[in-house]
mmCIF file of C-alpha atoms and ligand atoms in Angstrom:
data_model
loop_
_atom_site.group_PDB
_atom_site.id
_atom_site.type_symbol
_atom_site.label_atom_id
_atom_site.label_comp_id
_atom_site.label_asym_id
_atom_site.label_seq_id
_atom_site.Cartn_x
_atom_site.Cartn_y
_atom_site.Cartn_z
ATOM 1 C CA UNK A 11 118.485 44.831 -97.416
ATOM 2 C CA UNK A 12 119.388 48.173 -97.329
ATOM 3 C CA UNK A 13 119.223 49.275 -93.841
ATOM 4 C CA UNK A 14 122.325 51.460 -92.486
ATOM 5 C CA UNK A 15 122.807 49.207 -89.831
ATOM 6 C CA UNK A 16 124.373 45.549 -90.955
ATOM 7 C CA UNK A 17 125.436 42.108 -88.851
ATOM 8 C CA UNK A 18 126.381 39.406 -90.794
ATOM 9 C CA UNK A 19 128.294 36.082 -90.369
ATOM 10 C CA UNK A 20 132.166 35.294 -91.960
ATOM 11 C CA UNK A 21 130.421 33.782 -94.861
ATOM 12 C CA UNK A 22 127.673 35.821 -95.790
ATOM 13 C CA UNK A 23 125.096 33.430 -95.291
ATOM 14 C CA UNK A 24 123.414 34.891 -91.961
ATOM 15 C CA UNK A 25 122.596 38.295 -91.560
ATOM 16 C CA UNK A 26 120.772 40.525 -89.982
ATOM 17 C CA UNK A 27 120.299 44.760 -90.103
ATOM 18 C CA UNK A 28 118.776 47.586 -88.904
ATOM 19 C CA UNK A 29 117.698 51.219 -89.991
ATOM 20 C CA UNK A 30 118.383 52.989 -86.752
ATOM 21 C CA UNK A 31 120.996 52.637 -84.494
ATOM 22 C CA UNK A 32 121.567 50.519 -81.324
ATOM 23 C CA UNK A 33 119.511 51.223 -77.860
ATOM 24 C CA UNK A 34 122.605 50.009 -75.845
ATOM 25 C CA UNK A 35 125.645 48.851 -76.068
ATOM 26 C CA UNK A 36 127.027 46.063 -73.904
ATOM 27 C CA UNK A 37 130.311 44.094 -73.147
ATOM 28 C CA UNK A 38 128.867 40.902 -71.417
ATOM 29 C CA UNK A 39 130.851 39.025 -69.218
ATOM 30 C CA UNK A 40 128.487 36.157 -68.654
ATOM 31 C CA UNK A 41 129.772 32.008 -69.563
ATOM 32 C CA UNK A 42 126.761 31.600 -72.536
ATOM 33 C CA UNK A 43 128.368 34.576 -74.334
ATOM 34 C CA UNK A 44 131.844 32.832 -73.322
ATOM 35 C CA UNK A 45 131.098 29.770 -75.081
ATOM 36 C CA UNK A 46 129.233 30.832 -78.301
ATOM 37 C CA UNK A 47 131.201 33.677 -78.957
ATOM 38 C CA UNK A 48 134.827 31.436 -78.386
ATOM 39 C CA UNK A 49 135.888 35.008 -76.630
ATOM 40 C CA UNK A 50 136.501 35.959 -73.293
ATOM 41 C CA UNK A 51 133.552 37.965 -73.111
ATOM 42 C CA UNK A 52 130.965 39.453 -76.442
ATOM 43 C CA UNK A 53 130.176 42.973 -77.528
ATOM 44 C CA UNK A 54 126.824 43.117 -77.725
ATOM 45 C CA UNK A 55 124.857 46.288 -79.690
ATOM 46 C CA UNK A 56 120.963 45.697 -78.837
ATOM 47 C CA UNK A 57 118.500 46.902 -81.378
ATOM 48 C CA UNK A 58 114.995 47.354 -81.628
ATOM 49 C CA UNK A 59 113.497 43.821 -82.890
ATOM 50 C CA UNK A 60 110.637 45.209 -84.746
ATOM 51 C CA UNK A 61 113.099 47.133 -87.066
ATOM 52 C CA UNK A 62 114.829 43.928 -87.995
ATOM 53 C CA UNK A 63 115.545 42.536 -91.718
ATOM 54 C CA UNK A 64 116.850 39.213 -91.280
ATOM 55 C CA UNK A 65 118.094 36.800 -93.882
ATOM 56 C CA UNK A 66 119.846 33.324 -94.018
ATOM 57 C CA UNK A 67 119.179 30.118 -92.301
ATOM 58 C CA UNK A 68 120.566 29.684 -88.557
ATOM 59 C CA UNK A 69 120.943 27.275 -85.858
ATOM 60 C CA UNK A 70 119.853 28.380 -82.757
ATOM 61 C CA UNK A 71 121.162 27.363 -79.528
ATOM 62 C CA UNK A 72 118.831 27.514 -76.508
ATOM 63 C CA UNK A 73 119.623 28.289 -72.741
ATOM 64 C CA UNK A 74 118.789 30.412 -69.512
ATOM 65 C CA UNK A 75 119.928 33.853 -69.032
ATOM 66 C CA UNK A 76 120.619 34.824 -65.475
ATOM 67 C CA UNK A 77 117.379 35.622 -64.475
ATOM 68 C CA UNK A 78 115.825 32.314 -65.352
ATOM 69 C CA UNK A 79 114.418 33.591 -68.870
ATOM 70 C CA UNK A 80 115.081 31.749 -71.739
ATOM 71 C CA UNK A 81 117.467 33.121 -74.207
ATOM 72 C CA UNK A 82 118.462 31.882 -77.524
ATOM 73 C CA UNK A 83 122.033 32.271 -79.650
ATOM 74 C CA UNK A 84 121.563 32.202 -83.400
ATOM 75 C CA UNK A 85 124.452 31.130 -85.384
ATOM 76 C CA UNK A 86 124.881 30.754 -89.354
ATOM 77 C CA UNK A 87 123.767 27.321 -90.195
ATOM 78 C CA UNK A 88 126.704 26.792 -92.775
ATOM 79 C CA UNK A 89 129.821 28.790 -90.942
ATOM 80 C CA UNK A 90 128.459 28.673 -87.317
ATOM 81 C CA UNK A 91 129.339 32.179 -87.050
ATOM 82 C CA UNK A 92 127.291 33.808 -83.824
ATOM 83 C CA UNK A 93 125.633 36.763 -85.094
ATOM 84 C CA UNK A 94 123.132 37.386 -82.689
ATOM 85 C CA UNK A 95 120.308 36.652 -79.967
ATOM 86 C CA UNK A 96 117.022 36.850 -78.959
ATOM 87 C CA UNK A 97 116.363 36.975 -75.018
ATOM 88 C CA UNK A 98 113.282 36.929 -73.346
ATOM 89 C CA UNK A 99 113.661 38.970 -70.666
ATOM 90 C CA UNK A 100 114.482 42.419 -72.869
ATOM 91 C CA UNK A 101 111.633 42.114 -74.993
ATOM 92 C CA UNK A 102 111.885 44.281 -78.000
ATOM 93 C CA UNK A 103 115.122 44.121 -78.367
ATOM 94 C CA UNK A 104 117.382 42.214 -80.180
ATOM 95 C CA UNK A 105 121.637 41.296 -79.031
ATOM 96 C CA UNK A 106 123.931 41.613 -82.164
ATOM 97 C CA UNK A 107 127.424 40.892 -82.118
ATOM 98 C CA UNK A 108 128.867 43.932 -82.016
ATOM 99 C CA UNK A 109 131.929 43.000 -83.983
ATOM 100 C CA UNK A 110 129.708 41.822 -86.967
ATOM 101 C CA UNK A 111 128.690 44.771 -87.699
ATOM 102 C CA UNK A 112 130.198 46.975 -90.651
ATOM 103 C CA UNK A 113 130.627 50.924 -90.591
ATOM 104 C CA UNK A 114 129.017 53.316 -90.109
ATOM 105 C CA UNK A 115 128.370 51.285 -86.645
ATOM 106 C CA UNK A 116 131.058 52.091 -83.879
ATOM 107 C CA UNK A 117 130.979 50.179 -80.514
ATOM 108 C CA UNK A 118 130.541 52.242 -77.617
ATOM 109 C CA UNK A 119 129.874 50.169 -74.356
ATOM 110 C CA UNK A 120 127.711 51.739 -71.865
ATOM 111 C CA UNK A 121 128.455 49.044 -69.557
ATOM 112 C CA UNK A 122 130.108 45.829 -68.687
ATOM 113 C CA UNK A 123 127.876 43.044 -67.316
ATOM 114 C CA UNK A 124 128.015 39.910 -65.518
ATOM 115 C CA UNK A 125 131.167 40.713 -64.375
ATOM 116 C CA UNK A 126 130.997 38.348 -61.444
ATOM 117 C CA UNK A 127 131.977 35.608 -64.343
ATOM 118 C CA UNK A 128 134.470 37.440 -65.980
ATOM 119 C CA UNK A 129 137.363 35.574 -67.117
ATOM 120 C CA UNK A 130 140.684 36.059 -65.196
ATOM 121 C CA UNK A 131 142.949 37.580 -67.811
ATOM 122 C CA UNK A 132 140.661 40.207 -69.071
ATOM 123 C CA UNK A 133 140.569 43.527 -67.519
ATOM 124 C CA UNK A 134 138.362 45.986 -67.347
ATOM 125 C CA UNK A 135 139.081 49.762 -68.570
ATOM 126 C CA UNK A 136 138.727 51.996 -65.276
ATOM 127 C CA UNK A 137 135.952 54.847 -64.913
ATOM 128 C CA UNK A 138 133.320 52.770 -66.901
ATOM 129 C CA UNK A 139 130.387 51.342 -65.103
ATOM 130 C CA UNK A 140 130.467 47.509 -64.102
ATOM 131 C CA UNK A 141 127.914 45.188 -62.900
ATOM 132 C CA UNK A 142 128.315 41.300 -61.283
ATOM 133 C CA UNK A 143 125.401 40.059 -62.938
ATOM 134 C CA UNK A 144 122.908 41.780 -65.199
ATOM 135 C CA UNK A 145 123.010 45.715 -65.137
ATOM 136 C CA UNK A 146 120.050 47.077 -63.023
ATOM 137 C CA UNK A 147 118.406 49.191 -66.086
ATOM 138 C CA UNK A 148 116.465 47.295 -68.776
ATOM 139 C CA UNK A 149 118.794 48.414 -72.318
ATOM 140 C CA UNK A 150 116.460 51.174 -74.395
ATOM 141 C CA UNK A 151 114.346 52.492 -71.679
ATOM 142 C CA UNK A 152 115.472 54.960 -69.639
HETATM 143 ZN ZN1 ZN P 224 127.982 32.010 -92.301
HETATM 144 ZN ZN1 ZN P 225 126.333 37.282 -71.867
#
């Protein structure tokens, strides 16, 4: 794989990358991303799916996203590392883990989401945008 753009798991095993550079850029707020990330909330970089090169076995984790589509985590099937996710409702595109990815990628949230389940010690930076629940735009089309 030799695409500029690189997520991969603590151990190697899992990863997935990119030639072109994320559509959006994310920090979701919501519980799923809670519990599989182990983080208050995830960085999330979403890239076009047809430009992915994946490699390594993963256990995926099915559930609902907030609008009643199904979504599904990926982890690494050896380190259980989340890496990244497929959901239904922003088809064509892909959610990375933002802090799996290597230089030259930077994060740059557009956005925080699902704010309405944020958790109580994190605060948001003023003068960026915020939405309760998922942001009102679909990520990559404008
Ligand atoms: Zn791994
Ligand atoms: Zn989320």
């Amino acid at each position: 794989m030799n695409n500029t753009f690189r997520a991969q798991c603590q151990c190697g095993q899992l990863a997935v990358s990119f030639a072109h550079a994320p559509v959006a850029q994310l920090v979701c707020h919501c519980r799923d991303c809670q519990t599989i990330s182990g983080l208050p909330y995830a960085n999330v970089a979403f890239f076009k799916t047809e430009e992915r090169c994946a490699q390594g076995q993963f256990k995926a984790i099915d559930m609902k996203g907030g609008s009643g589509k199904p979504k599904q985590y990926r982890r690494c099937s050896k380190c259980n590392d989340f890496v990244y996710a497929t959901v239904d409702v922003l088809t064509g595109l892909l959610g990375v883990a933002a802090d799996k990815l290597g230089p030259p990628y930077e994060f740059k949230p557009m956005a925080h989401v699902w704010t309405s389940e944020k958790a109580p010690e994190v605060e948001i930076p003023s003068g960026v945008f915020q939405f309760p629940k998922a942001p009102p735009f679909r990520p990559g089309k404008q």
